[in-house]
Coordinates of C-alpha atoms in Angstrom, one line a residue:
X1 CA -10.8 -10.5 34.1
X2 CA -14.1 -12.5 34.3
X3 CA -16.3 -12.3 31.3
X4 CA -19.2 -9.5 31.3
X5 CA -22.6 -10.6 30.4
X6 CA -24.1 -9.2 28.4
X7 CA -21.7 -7.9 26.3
X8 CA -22.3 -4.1 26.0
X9 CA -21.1 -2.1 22.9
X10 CA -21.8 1.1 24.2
X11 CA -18.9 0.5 26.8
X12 CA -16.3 -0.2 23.9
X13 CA -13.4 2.3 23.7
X14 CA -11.1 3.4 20.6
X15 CA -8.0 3.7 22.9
X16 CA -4.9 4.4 22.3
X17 CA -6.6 5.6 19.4
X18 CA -7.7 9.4 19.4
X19 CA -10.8 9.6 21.8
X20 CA -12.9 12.9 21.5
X21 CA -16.9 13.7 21.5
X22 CA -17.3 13.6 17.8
X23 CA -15.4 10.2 17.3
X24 CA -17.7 7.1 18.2
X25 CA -16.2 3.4 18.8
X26 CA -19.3 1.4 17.4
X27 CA -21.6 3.0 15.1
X28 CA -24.8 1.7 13.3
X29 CA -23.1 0.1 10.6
X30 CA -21.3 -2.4 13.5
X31 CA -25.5 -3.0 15.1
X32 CA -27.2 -3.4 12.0
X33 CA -23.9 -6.0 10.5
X34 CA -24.6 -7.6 14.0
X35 CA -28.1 -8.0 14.0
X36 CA -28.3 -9.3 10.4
X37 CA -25.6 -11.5 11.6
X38 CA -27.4 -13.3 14.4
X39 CA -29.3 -16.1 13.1
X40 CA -26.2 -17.0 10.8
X41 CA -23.5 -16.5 14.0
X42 CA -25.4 -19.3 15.8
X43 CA -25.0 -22.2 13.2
X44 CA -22.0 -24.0 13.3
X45 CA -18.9 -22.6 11.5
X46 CA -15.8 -20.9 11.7
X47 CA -16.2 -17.2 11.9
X48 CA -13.6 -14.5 10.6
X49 CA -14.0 -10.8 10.7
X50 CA -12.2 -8.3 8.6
X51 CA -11.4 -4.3 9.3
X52 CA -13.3 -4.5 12.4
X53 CA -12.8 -1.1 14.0
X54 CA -12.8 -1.2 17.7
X55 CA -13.9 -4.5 18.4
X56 CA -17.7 -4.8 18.2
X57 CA -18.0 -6.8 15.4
X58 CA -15.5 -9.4 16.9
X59 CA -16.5 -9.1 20.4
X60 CA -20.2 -9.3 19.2
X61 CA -19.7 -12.2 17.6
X62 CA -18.1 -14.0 20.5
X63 CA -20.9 -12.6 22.2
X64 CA -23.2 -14.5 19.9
X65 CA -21.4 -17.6 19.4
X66 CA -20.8 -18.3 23.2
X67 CA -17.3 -19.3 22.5
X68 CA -13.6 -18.4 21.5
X69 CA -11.8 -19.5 17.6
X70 CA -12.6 -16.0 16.3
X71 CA -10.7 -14.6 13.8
X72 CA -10.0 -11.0 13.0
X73 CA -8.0 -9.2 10.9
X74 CA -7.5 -5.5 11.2
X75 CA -5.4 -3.4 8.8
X76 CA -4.3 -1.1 11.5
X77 CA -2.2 -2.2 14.5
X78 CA -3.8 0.8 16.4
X79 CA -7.3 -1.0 16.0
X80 CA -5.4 -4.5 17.0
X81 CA -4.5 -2.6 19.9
X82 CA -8.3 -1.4 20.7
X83 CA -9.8 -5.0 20.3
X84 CA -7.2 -6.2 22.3
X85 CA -7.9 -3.8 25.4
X86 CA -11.6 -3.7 24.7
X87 CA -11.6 -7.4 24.9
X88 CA -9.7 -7.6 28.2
X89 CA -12.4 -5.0 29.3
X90 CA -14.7 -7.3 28.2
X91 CA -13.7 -10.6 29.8
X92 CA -13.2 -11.8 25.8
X93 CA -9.4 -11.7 25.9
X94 CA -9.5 -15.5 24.9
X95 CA -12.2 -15.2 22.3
X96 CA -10.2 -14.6 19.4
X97 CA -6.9 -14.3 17.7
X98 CA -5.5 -11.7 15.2
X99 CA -3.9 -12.9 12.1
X100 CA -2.9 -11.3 9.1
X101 CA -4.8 -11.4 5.9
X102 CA -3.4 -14.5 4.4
X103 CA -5.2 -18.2 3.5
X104 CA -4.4 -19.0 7.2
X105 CA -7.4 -16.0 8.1
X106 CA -10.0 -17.7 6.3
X107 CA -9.1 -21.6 5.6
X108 CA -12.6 -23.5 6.4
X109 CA -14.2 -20.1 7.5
X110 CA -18.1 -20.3 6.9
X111 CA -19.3 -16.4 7.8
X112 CA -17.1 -13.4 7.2
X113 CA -18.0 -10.6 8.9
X114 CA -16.6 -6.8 6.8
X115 CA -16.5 -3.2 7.2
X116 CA -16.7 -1.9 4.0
X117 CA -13.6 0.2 2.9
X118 CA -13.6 3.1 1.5
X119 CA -11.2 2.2 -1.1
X120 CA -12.5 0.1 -4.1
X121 CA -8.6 -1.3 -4.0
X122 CA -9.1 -2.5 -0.8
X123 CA -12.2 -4.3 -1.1
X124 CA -11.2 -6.1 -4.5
X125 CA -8.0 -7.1 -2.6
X126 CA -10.1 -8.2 0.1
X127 CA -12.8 -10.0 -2.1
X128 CA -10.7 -11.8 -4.1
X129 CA -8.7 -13.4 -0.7
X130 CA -11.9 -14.2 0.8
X131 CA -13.2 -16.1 -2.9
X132 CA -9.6 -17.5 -3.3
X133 CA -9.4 -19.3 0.7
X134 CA -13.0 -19.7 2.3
X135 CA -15.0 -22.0 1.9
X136 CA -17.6 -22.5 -1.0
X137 CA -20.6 -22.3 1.1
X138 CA -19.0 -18.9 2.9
X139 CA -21.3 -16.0 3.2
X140 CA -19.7 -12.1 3.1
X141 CA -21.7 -9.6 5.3
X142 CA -20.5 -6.1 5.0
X143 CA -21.8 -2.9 6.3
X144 CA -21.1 0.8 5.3
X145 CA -22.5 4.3 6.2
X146 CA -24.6 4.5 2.8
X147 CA -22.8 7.9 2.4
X148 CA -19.7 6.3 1.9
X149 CA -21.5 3.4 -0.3
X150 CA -21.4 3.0 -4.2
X151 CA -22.5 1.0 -6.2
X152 CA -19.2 0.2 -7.7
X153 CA -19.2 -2.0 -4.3
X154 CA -21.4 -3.9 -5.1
X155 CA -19.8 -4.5 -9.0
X156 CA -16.6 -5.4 -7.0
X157 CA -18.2 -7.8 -4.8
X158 CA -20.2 -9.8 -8.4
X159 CA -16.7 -10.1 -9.8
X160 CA -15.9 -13.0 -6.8
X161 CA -19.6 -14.0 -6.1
X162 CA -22.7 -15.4 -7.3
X163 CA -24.7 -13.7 -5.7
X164 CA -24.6 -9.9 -4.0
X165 CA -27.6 -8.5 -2.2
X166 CA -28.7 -5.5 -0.3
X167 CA -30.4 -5.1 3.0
X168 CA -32.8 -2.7 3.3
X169 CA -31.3 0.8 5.3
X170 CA -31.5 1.4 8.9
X171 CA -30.1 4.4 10.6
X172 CA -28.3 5.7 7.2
X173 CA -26.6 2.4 7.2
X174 CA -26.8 -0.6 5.0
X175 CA -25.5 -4.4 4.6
X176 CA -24.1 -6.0 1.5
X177 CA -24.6 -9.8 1.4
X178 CA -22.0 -12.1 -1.0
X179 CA -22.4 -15.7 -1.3
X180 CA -21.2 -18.5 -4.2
X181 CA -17.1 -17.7 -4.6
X182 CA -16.6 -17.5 -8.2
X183 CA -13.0 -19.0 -9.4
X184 CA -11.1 -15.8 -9.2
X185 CA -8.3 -14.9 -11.7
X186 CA -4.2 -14.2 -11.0
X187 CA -4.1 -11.7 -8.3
X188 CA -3.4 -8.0 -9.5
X189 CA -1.9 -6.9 -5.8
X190 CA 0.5 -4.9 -5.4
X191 CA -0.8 -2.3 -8.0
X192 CA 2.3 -1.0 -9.7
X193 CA 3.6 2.5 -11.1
X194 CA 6.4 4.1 -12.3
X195 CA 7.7 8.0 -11.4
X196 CA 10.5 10.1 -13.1
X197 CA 11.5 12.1 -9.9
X198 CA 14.3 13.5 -11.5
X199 CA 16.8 11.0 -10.4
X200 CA 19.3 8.8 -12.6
X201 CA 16.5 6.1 -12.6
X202 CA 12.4 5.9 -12.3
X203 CA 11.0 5.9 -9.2
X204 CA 9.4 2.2 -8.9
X205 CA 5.8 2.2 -6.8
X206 CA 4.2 -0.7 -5.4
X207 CA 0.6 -0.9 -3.0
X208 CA -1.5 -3.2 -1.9
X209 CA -5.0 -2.4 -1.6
X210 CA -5.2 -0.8 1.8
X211 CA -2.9 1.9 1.2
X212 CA -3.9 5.4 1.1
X213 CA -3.0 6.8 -2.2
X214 CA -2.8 3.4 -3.8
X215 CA 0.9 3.0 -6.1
X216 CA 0.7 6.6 -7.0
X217 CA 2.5 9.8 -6.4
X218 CA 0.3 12.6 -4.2
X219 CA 0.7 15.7 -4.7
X220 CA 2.5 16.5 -1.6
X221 CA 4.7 14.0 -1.4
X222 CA 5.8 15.1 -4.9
X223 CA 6.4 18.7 -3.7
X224 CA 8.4 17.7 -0.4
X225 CA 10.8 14.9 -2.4
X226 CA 13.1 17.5 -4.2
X227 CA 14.0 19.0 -0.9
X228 CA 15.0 15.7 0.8
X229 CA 17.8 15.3 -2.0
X230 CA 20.4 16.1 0.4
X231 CA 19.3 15.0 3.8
X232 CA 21.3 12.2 3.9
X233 CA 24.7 13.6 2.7
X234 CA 24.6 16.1 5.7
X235 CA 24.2 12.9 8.4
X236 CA 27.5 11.7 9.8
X237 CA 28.9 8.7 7.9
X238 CA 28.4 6.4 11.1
X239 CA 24.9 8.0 11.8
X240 CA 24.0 7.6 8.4
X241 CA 24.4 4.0 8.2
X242 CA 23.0 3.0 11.2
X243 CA 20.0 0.3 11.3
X244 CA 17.5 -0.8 13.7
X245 CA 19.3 -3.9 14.4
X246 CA 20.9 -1.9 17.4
X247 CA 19.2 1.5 17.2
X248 CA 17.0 3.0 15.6
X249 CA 18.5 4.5 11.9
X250 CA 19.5 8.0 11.8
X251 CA 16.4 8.5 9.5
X252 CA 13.1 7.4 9.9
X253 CA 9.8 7.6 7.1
X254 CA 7.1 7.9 9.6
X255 CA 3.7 7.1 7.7
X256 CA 5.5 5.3 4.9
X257 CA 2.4 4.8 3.1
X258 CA 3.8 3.1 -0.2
X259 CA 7.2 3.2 0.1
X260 CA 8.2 6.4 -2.1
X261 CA 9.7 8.5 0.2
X262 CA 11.9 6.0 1.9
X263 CA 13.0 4.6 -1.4
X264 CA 13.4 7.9 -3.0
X265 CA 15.9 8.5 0.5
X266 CA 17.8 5.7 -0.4
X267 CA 18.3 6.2 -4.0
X268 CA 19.5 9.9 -3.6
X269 CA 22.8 8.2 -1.0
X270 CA 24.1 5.3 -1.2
X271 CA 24.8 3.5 1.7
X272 CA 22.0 5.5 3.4
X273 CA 20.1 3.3 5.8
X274 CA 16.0 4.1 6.7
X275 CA 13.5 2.7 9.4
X276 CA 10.0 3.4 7.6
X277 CA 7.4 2.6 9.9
X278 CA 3.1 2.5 9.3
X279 CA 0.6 1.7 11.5
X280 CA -0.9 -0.1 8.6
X281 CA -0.2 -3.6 7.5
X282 CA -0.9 -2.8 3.6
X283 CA 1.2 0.1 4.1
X284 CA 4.2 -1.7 5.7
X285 CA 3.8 -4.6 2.8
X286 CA 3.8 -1.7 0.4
X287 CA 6.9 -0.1 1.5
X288 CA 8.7 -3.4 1.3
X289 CA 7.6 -3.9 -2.0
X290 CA 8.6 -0.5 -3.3
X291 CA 11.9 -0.7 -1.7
X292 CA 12.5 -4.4 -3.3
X293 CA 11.8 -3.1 -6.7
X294 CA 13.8 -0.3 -6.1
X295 CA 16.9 -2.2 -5.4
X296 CA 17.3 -0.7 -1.8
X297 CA 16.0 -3.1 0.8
X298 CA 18.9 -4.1 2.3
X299 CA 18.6 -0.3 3.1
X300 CA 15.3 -0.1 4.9
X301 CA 14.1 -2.0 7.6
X302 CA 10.3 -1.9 7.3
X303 CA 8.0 -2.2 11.0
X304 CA 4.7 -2.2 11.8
X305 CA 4.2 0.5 14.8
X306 CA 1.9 3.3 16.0
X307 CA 3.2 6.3 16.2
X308 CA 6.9 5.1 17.1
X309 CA 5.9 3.5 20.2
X310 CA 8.7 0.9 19.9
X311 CA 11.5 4.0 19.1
X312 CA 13.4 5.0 22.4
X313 CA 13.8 8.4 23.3
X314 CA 15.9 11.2 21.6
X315 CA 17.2 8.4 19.1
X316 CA 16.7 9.9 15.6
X317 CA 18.4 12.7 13.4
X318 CA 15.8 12.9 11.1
X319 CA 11.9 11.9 10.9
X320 CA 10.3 12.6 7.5
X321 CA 6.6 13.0 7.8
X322 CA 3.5 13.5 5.4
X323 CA 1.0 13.7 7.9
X324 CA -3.0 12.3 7.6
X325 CA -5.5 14.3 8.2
X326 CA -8.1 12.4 8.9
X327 CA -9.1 9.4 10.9
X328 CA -11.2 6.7 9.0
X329 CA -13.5 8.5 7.1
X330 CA -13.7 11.8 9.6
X331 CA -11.3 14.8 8.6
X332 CA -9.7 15.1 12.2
X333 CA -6.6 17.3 13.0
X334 CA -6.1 15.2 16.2
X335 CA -3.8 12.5 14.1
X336 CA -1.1 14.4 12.9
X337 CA -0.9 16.2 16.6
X338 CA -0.8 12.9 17.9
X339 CA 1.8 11.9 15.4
X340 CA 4.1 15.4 16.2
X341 CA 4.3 14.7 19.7
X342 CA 5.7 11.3 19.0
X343 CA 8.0 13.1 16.9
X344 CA 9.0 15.1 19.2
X345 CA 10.0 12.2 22.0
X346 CA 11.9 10.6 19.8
X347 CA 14.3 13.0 18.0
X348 CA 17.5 14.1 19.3
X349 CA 18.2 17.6 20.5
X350 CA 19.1 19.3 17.0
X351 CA 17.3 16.8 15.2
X352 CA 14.9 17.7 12.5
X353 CA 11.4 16.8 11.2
X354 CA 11.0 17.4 7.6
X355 CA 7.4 17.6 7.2
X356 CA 4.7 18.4 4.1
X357 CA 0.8 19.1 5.2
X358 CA -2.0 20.6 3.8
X359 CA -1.8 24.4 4.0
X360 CA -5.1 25.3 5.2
X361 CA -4.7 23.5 8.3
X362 CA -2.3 25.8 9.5
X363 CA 0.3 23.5 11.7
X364 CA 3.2 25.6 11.7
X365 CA 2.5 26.7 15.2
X366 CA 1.4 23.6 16.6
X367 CA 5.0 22.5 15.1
X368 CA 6.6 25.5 16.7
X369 CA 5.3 24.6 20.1
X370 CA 5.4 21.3 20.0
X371 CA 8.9 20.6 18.0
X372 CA 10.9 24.1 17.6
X373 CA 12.1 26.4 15.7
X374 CA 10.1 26.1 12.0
X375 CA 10.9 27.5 8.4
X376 CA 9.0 26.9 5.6
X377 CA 10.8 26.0 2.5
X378 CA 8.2 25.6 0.1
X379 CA 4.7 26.5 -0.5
X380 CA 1.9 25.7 -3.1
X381 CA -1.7 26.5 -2.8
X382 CA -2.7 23.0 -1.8
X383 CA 0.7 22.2 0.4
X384 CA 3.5 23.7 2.6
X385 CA 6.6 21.7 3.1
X386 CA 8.4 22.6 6.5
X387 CA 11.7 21.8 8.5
X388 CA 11.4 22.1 12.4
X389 CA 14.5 21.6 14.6
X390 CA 14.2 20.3 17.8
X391 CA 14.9 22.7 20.8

């Protein structure tokens, strides 16, 4: 496709992300961090952007720059997948290249352009890769809503830089500036935590920054593990300890987050196998680490996937899910729907999705409707754990 001039961001899509009204693919944040940028995106100098959404803050930059050697890493593969397509929209399919957040992301990189996470995890993890690996003259812009803005940000940011400054607000939006990498101390990624989950041994956790929940235990996931006990005792003995290699396993961890459902799986039956699958690289990282310090990870083959869009058909016995509800900062029912139809493609006739959600959003009869027959086997006043069987 040939390159459109100029570039327009109101044109960007969130595809195959969930696209409705109230959901936006740039915001002000992504034109204020832009505009800001400008002056800085003209001199020479490698560029690198980080947890860019849907694109705009790569894409602008190549807009900017009038050339390709962009680098972006996204967390989520489903916002890989967006800047890809958007590119290609674009004509800026050549203008870029994703890698993952190692030195390789930011070696000789001058300007780093940042969406602010939400989580203070992820932005230490993130500050202290981009002081540990760019270079000393780098400059850090980052951009929030100011709703979603502390002040602890800007504490995080001072702990790997010399200097931290604010711009002043546009459009309830705001820009952090970081410049002068401090030397930074022994990383303290993957956080770590230990469970009792009733089980002949603790229940090791392990996250790095970017995963929701961090190396601890929710609340729902707590409530849902007791039922699982037994889920892999009533597989076959061949379905049980089938991998990925040729198929996909028996069971599958859908959103494995950090790791403690999977691992918890695999420590209730020996010689269980698992495919735990995130959209999120931290998460995916995360899971591995958990099921290494677990022991179990010869047991569970860990990918990176949206929504199990590389799991055939009618392939799986069981899918364990505790569903998000919401989509970057916007409560939004439209992932875990999203996330049950996959479901439903890709168990077997008979097969079951063990689920846990937040009781007020009422999904038992989207899970009806969409998977089968329901019960309920337990319920709290915060969560309801369910088993649907597919018709």
């Amino acid at each position: 496709m040939e390159r459109v001039t100029p570039l327009n961001l109101d044109l960007l899509r969130r595809r195959p992300d969930i696209e409705a009204p109230e959901l936006v693919a740039v915001d002000a944040a992504d034109r204020l961090l832009l505009g800001l940028a400008a002056d800085r995106l003209r001199s020479p100098g490698i560029v690198a952007t980080i947890n860019d959404s849907y694109g705009a803050l790569t894409l602008g930059a190549a807009d900017v720059t009038g050339g390709s050697g962009i680098r972006a890493f996204q967390d989520g593969i489903v916002h890989e997948r967006a800047l890809a397509l958007n590119a290609e929209d674009q004509g800026l399919r050549d203008a870029y290249r994703s890698l993952p957040l190692t030195p390789a992301l930011l070696d000789d990189v001058s300007t780093v352009l940042l969406r602010l996470p939400r989580s203070l995890d992820e932005l230490d993890e993130l500050a202290w890769t981009i002081a540990a690996h760019a270079r000393p003259d780098v400059q850090v812009l980052a951009a929030g809503r100011i709703k979603h803005m502390s002040v602890s940000m800007n504490a995080i940011l001072g702990r790997y830089f010399g200097s931290v400054t604010a711009s002043l607000a546009r459009q309830k939006s705001r820009v952090l500036i970081a410049a002068g990498p401090r030397p930074v101390p022994p990383t303290t990624f993957p956080r770590r935590a230990t469970y009792d989950v009733g089980l002949d041994r603790p229940l090791e956790l392990r996250a790095f920054g970017a995963t929701f929940g961090g190396a601890s235990l929710d609340p729902g996931t707590r409530l849902l593990l007791p039922h699982l006990r037994g889920i892999g005792r009533a597989l076959p003995p061949a379905a049980a300890a089938s991998t990925t290699r040729d198929r996909p396993g028996a069971i599958i961890d859908l959103g494995s987050g950090n790791g403690a459902i999977s691992s918890y799986l695999a420590l209730c039956t020996p010689g269980l196998s698992i495919l735990a699958t995130d959209q999120s690289a931290s998460a995916a990282a995360s899971t591995t680490a958990t099921a290494l310090a677990n022991g179990v990870a010869g047991r569970i083959e860990v990918t990176r996937d949206d929504a199990l869009s590389a799991v055939p058909d009618a392939s799986a016995r069981v899918i364990v899910l505790n569903p998000p509800f919401h989509i970057g900062s916007t409560v939004h029912a439209g992932i875990a729907h999203r996330l049950f139809d996959a479901c439903a493609r890709v168990l077997s006739p008979g097969g079951e999705l063990w689920t846990v959600w937040n009781s007020h959003l009422r999904y038992r009869p989207v899970l009806e409707r969409v998977i089968g027959p329901t019960r309920q086997l337990e319920r709290s006043p915060r969560f309801t754990v369910t088993v649907s069987t597919r018709r």
